[in-house]
Short mmCIF file of C-alpha atoms and ligand atoms in Angstrom, two decimals:
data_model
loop_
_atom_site.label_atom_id
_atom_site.label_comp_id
_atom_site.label_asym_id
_atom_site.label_seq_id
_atom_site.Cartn_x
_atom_site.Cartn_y
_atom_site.Cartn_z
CA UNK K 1 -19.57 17.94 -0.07
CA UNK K 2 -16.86 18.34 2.67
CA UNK K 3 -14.80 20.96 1.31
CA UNK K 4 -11.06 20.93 2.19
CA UNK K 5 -11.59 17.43 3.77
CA UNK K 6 -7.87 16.57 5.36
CA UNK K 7 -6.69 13.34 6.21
CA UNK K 8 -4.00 13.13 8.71
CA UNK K 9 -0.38 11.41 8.10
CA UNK K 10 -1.29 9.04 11.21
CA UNK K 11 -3.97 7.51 9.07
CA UNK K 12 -1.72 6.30 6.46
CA UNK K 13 0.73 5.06 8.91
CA UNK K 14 -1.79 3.34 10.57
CA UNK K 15 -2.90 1.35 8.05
CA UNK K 16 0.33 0.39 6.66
CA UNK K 17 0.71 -1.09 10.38
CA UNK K 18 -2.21 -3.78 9.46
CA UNK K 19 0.04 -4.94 6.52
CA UNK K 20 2.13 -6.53 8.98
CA UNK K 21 0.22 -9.99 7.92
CA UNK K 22 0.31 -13.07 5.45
CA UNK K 23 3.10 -12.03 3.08
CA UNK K 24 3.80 -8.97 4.19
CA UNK K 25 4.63 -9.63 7.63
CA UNK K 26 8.34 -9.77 8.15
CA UNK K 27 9.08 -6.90 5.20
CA UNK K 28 6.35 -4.27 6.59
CA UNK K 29 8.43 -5.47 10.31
CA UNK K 30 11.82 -3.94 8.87
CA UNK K 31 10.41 -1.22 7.34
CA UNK K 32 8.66 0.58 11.15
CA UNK K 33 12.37 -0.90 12.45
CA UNK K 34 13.78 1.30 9.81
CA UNK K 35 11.63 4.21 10.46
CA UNK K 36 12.14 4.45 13.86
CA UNK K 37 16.10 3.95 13.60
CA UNK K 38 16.43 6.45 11.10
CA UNK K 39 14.32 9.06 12.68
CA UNK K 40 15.77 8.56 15.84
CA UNK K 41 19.73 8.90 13.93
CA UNK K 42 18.39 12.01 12.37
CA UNK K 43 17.06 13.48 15.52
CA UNK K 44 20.60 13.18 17.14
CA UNK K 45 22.61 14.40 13.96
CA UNK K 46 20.14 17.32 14.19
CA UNK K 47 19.46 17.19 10.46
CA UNK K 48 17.04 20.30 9.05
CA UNK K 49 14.46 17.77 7.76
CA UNK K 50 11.23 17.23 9.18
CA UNK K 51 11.17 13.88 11.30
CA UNK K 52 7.82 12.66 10.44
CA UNK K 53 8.76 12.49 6.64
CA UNK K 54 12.25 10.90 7.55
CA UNK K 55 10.00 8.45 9.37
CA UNK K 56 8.30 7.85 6.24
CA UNK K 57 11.70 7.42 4.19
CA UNK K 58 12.30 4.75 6.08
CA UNK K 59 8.32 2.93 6.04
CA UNK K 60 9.11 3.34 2.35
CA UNK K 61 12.55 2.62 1.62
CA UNK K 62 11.96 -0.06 -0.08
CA UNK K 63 8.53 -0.21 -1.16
CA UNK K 64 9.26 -1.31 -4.53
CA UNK K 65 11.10 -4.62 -3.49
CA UNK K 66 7.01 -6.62 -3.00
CA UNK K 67 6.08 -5.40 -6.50
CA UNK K 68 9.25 -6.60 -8.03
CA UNK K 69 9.20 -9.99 -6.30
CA UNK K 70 5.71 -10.14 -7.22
CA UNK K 71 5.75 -9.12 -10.65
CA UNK K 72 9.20 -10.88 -11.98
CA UNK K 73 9.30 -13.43 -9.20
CA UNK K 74 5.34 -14.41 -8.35
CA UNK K 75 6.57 -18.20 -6.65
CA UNK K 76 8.73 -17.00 -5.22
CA UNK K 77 6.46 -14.11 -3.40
CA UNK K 78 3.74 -16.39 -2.59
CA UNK K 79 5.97 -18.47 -0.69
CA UNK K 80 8.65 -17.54 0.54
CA UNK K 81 8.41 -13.35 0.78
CA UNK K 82 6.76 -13.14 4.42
CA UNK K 83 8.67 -16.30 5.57
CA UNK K 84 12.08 -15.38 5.33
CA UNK K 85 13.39 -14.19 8.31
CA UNK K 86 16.73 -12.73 7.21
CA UNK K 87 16.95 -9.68 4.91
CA UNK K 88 20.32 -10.77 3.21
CA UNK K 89 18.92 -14.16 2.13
CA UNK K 90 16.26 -11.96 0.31
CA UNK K 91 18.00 -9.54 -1.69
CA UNK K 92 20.72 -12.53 -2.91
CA UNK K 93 18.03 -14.78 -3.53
CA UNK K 94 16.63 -12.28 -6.59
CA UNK K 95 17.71 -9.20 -8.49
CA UNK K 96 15.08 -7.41 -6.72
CA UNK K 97 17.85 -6.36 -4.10
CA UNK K 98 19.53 -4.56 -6.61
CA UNK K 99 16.55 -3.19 -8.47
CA UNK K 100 14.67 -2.32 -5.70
CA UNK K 101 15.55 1.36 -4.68
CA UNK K 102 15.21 2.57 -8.51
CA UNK K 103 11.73 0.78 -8.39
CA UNK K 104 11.04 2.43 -5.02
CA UNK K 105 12.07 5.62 -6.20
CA UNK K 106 10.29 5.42 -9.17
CA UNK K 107 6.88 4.70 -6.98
CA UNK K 108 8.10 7.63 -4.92
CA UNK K 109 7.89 10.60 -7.49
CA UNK K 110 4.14 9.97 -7.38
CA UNK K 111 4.55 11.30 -3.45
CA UNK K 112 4.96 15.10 -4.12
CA UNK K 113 4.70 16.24 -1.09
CA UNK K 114 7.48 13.94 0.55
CA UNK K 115 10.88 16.22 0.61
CA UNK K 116 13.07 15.30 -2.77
CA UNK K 117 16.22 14.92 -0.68
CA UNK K 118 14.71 12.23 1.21
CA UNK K 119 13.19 10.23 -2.08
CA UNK K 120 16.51 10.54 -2.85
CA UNK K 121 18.67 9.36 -0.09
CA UNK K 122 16.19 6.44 -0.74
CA UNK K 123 17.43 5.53 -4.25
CA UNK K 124 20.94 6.30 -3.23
CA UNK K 125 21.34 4.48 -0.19
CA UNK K 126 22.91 0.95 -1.39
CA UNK K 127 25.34 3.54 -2.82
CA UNK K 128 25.19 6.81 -0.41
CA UNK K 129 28.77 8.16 -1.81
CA UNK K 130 27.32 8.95 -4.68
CA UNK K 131 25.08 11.76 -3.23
CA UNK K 132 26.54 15.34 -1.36
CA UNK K 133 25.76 17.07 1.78
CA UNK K 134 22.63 16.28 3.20
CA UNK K 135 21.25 14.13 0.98
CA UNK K 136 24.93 12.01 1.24
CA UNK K 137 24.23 12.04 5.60
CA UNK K 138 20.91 10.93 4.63
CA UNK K 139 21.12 8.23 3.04
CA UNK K 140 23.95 6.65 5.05
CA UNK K 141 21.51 7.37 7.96
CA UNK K 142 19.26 5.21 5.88
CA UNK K 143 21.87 2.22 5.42
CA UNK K 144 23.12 2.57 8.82
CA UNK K 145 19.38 2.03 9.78
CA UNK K 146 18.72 -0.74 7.43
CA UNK K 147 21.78 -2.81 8.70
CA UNK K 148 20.66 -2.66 12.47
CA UNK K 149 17.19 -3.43 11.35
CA UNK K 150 18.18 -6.37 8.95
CA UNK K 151 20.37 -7.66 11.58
CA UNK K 152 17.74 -6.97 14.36
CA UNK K 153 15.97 -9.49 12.00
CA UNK K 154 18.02 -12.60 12.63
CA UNK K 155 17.41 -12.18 16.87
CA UNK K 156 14.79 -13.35 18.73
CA UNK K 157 16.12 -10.84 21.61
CA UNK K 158 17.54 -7.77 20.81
CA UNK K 159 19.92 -7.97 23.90
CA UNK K 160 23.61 -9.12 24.49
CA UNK K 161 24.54 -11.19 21.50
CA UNK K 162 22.53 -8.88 18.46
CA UNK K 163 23.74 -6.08 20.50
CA UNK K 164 27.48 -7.63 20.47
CA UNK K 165 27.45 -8.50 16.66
CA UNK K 166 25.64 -5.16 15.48
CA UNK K 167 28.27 -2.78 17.28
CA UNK K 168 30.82 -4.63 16.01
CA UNK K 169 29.58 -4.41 12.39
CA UNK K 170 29.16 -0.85 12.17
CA UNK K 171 32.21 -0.08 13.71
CA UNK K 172 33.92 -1.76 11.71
CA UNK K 173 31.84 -0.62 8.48
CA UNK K 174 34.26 0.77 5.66
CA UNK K 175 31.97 3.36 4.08
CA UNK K 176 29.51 5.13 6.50
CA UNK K 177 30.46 7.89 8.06
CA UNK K 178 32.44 8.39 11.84
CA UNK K 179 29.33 11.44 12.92
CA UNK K 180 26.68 8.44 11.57
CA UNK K 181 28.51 5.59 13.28
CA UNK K 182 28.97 7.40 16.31
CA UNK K 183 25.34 8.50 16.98
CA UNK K 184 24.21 4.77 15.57
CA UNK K 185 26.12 3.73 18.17
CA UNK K 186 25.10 5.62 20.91
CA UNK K 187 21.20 4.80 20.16
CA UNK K 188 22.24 1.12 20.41
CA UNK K 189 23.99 1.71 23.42
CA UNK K 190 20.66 3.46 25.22
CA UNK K 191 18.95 0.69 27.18
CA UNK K 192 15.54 1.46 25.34
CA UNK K 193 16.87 0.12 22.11
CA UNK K 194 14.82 -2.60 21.95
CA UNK K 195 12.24 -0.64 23.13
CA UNK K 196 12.19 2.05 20.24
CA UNK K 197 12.54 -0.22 17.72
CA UNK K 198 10.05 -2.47 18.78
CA UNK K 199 7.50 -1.69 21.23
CA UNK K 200 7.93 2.49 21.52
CA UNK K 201 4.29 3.75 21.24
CA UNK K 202 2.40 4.76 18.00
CA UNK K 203 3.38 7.36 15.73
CA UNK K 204 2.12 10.50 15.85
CA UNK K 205 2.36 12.89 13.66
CA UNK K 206 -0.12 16.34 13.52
CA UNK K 207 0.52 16.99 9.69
CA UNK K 208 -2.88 16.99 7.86
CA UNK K 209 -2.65 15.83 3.72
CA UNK K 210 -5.00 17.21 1.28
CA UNK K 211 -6.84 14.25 -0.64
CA UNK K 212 -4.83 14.30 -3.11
CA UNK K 213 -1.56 14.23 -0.92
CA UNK K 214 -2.75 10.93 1.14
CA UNK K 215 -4.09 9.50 -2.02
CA UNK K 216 -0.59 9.65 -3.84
CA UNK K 217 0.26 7.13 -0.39
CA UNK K 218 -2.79 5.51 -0.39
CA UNK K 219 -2.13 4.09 -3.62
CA UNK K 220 1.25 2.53 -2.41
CA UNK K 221 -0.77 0.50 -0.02
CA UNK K 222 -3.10 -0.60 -2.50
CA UNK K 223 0.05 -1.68 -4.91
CA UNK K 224 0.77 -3.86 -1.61
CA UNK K 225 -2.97 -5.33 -1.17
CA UNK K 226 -3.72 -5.96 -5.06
CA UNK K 227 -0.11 -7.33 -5.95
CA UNK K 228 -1.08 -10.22 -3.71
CA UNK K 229 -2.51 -11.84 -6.51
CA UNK K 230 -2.07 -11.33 -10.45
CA UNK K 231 -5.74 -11.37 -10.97
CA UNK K 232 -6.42 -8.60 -8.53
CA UNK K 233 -3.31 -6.11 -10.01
CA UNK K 234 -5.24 -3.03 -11.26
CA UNK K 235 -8.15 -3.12 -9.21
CA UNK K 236 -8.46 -1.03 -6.60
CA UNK K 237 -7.08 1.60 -8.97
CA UNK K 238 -9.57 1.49 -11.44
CA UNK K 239 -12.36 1.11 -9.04
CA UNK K 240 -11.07 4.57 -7.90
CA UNK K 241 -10.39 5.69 -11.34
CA UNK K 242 -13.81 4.80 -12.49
CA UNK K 243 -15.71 5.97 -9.18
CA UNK K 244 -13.72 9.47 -9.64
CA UNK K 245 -14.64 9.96 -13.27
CA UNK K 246 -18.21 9.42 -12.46
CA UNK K 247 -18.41 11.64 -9.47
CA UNK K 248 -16.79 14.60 -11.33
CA UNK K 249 -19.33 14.16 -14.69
CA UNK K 250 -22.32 14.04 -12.00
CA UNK K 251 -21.45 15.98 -8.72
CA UNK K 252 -17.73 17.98 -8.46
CA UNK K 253 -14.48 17.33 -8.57
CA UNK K 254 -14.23 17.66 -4.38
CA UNK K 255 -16.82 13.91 -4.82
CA UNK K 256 -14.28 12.91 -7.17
CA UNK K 257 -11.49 13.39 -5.16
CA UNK K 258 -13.27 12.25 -2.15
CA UNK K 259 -14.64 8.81 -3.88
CA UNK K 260 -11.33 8.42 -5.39
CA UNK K 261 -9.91 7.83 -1.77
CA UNK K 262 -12.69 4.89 -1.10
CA UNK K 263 -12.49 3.35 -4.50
CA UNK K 264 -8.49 3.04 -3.03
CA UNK K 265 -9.55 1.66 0.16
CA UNK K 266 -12.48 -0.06 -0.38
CA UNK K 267 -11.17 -3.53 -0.18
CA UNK K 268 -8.19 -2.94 2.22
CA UNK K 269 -9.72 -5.46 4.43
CA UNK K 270 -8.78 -8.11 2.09
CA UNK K 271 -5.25 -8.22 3.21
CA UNK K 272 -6.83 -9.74 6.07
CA UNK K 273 -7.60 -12.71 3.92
CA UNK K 274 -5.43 -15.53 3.73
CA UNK K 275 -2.51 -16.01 0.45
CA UNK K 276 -4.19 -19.73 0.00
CA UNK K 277 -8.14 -18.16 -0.14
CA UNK K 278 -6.85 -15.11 -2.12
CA UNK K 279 -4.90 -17.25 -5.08
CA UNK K 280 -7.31 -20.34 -4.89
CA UNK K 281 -8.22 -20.71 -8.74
CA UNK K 282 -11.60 -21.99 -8.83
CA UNK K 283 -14.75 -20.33 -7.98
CA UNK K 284 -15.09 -20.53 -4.76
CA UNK K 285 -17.22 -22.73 -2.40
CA UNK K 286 -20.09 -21.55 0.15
CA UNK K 287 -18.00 -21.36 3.13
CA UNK K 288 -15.23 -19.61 1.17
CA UNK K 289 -17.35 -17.29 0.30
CA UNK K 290 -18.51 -16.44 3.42
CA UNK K 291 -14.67 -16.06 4.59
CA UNK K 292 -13.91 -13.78 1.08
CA UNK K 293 -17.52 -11.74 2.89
CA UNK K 294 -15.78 -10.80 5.77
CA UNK K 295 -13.42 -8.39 3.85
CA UNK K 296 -16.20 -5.35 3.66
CA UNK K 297 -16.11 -5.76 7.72
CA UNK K 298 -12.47 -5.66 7.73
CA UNK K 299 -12.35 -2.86 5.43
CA UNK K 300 -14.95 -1.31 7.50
CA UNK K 301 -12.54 -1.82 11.06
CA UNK K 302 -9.06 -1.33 9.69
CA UNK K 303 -10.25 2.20 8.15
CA UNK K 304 -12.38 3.28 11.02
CA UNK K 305 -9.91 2.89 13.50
CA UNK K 306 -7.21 4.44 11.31
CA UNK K 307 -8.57 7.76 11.78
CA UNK K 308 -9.69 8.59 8.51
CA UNK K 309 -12.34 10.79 7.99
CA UNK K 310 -15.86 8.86 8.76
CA UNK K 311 -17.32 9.74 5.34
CA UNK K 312 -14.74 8.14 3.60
CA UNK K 313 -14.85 4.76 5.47
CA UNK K 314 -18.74 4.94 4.79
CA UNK K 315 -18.69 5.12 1.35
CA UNK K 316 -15.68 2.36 1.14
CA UNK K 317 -17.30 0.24 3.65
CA UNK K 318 -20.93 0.10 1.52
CA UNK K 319 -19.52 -1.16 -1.54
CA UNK K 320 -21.53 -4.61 -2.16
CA UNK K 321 -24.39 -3.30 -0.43
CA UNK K 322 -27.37 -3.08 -3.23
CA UNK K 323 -30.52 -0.58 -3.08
CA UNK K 324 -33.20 -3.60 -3.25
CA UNK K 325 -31.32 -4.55 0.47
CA UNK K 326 -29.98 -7.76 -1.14
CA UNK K 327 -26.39 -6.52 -0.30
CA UNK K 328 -23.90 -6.95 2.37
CA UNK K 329 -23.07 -6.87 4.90
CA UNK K 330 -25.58 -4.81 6.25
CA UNK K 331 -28.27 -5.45 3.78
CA UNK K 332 -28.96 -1.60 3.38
CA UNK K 333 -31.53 -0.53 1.25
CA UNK K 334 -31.94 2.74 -1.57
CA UNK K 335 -33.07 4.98 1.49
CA UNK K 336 -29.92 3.95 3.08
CA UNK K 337 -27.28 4.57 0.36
CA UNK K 338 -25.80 7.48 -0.56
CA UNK K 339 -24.94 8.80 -3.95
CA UNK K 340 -21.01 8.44 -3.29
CA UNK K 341 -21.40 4.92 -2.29
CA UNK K 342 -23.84 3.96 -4.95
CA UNK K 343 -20.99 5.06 -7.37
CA UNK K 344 -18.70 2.67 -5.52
CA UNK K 345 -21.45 0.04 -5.96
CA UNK K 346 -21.34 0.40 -9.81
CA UNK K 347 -17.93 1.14 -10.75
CA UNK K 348 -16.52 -1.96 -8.62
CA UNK K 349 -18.77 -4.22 -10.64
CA UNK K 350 -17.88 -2.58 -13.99
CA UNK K 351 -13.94 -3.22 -12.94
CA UNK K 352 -14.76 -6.66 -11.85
CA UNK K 353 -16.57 -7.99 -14.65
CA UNK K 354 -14.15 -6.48 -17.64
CA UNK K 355 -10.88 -8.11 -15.45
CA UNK K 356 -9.89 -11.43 -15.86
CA UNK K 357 -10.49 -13.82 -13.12
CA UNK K 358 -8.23 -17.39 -12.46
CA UNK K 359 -12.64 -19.10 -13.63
CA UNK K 360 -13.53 -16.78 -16.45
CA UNK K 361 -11.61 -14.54 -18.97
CA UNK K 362 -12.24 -11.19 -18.99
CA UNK K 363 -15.34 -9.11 -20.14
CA UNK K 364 -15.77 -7.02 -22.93
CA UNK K 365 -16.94 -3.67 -22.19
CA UNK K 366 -20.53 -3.73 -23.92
CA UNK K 367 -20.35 -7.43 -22.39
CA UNK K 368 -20.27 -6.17 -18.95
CA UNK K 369 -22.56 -3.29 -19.43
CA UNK K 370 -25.48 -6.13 -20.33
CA UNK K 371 -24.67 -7.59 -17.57
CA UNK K 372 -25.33 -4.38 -15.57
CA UNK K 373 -28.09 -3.23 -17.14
CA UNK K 374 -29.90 -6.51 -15.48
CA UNK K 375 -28.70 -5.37 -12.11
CA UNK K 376 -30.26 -2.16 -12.49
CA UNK K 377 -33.18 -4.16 -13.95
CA UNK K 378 -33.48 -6.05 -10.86
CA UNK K 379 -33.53 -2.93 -8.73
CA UNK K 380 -30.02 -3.50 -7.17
CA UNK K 381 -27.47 -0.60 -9.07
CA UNK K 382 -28.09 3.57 -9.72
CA UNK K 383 -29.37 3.62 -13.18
CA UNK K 384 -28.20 7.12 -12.96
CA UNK K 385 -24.51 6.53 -12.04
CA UNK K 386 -24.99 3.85 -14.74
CA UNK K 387 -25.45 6.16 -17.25
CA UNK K 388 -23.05 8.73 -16.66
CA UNK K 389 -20.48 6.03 -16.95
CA UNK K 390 -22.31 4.93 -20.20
CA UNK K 391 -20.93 8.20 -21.31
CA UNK K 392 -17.58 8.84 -19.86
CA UNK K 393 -17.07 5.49 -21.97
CA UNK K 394 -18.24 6.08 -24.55
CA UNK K 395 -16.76 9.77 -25.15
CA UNK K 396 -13.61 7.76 -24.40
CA UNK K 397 -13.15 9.72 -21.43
CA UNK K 398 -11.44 6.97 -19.01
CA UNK K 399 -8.21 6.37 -20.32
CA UNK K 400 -7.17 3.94 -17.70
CA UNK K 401 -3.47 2.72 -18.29
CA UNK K 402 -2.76 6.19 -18.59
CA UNK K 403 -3.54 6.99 -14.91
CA UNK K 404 -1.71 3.49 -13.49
CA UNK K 405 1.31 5.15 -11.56
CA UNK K 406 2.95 2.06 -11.42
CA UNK K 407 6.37 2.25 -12.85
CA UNK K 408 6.30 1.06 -17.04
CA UNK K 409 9.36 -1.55 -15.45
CA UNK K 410 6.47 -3.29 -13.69
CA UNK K 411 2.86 -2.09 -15.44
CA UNK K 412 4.61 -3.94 -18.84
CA UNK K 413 5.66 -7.51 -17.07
CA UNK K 414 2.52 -7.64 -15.14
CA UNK K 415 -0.93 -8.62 -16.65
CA UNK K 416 -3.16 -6.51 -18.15
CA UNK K 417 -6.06 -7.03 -16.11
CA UNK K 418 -6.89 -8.59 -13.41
CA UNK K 419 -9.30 -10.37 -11.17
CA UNK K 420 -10.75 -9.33 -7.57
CA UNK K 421 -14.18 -10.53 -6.34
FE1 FE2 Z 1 15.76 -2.41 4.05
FE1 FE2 Z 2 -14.97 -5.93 -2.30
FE1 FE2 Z 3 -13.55 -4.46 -5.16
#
């Protein structure tokens, strides 16, 4: 189904826009401040790159800082990462600041499609004199850019006094560049500063990805959602890993792609759950549960008004329904549900049972199949779907650390499974 399905770049960008929440808020802040800086210096140093993807050098620049502080520092991350309120104070207060542009580049390489020279002026741009030519302009666009955000960060107003203090630090700067100074300077100097980096309309962007290309970002925003907790780490990966494997051994590899994308997605509403909800380590109560609920509806709004292609939000959105109707949140019955979004059913219940959670240790893997095999008993799981996993498991076909394009730095200090409910 839906051959040559496209998803468009605004659809990413949108959603990274909801991260701006709980611990993400002030870091996913500095990166759109970044973005829009560095576009607009590389619009007025009329560099040959595409603008969009210098926009996303500078969502991502330093995408790999969260999973560092997350991984190596998880305290400090849970309270303290969307508090602080001053960049500097971050990147002295671990090694993270240091670490994190070879972590973010690392995370990068899995974005093919995103121009080399500006994954690189990423990893270079603590250091930009180490690169040449473009790449070298580049990246000091990219420091330039992260000094007036990071500094943009300690104002309440970006008027007189930030204005005052910033112009004076990059005029006096010892490394970048007089063409870069010059044309940071005259953007600060515009009266729409503040305006462009704060308030300037959405991004828009016409560039269609193939489902493979927005996956490869997709999966950067799941790193985000699932490093929120260590229990949740893997999941969304493997629910997409699994889902995949099973569409491919029972429909094509187009399903497999496309369910791939939703097993990604399918619990993005969950960053709108609270940090104290998320790491709470007992089961949780009735009313909790209810709250925890709300994440297929959240899921269901933050992909639907992202732009993403309906099907794909359908089949993320249905993923605790059941086929005897005793699902949510809209209690949909076997009439109702789809084959793509019956594999979602199955393969997020297989991932959830053989991960560890903060109540119960992990599953085996004949353990959890039991444990399935009364769902589908009870009428509520595809006892087809079940059995094609059956067999991709059992001809050892899901090799699953394998596929994990998290960098070995972080896969090997993290956990080995995790939890997610
Ligand atoms: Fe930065
Ligand atoms: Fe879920
Ligand atoms: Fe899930």
């Amino acid at each position: 189904m839906n051959l040559n399905l496209t998803v468009s770049l605004n659809a990413f960008v949108n959603m990274f826009r909801e991260f701006e929440i709980h611990e993400y808020s002030f870091f996913i802040k500095h990166a759109f401040r970044v973005a829009k800086i560095v576009r607009e210096l590389s619009k007025f140093l009329s560099l040959p790159v595409d603008s969009d993807y210098v926009y996303l050098m500078g969502l991502l620049h330093q995408i790999g800082l969260p999973l560092i502080a997350a991984t190596e520092h998880p305290e400090f991350f849970r309270q303290k990462f969307g508090k602080i309120s001053d960049m500097e104070e971050l990147s002295k207060t671990f090694s993270g600041g240091e670490k994190h542009p070879i972590v973010s580049k690392q995370i990068l390489s899995s974005v093919r499609f995103l121009p080399q020279n500006l994954s690189n002026a990423i990893f270079y741009h603590r250091d930009p004199s180490k690169c040449m030519d473009l790449e070298r302009t580049l990246s000091y666009s990219l420091m330039t850019a992260d000094i007036v955000a990071r500094k943009a960060a300690m104002y309440e107003s970006l008027h007189s006094k930030f204005l005052e203090e910033t112009v004076y630090e990059i005029k006096e700067h010892k490394e970048i560049p007089d063409t870069v100074k010059d044309a940071m300077l005259k953007i600060l100097s515009r009266y729409s500063f503040a305006y462009l980096i704060d308030d300037q309309p959405r991004f828009f962007s016409e560039k269609e990805l193939t489902l493979e290309e927005f996956g490869s970002l997709a999966k950067l925003l799941v790193f985000l959602l699932d490093f929120r907790s260590t229990f949740t780490r893997n999941h969304s990966i493997l629910v997409a890993e699994v889902s995949k494997k099973i569409a491919e051994e029972i429909l094509s590899e187009e399903d497999g792609r496309l369910v791939y994308i939703a097993g990604l997605l399918h619990d993005i509403g969950k960053i709108r759950i609270s940090p104290q909800l998320l790491h709470k380590a007992s089961r949780l109560n009735e009313q909790e549960m209810f709250v925890m609920k709300t994440h297929v509806l959240e899921t269901y709004k933050i992909l639907s008004e992202s732009g993403i292609a309906p099907c794909v939000t359908n089949i993320a959105a249905a993923h605790h329904e059941r086929l005897d109707g005793s699902g949510y949140p809209l209690g949909l019955t076997a009439k109702n549900l789809m084959i793509h979004q019956r594999i979602l059913q199955v393969a997020d219940v297989f991932v959830a049972l053989i991960e560890e959670r903060p109540y119960r240790r992990a599953l085996s893997v004949p353990e959890a199949f039991e444990i399935l095999e009364s769902e589908i008993e009870r009428g509520r799981l595809d006892t087809r779907i079940f059995e094609a996993l059956k067999q991709i498991i059992n001809e050892g076909n899901l090799n699953i650390p394998e596929s994990f394009l998290i960098p070995d730095y972080i896969r090997f200090s993290s956990s080995k499974f995790s939890e997610g409910r």
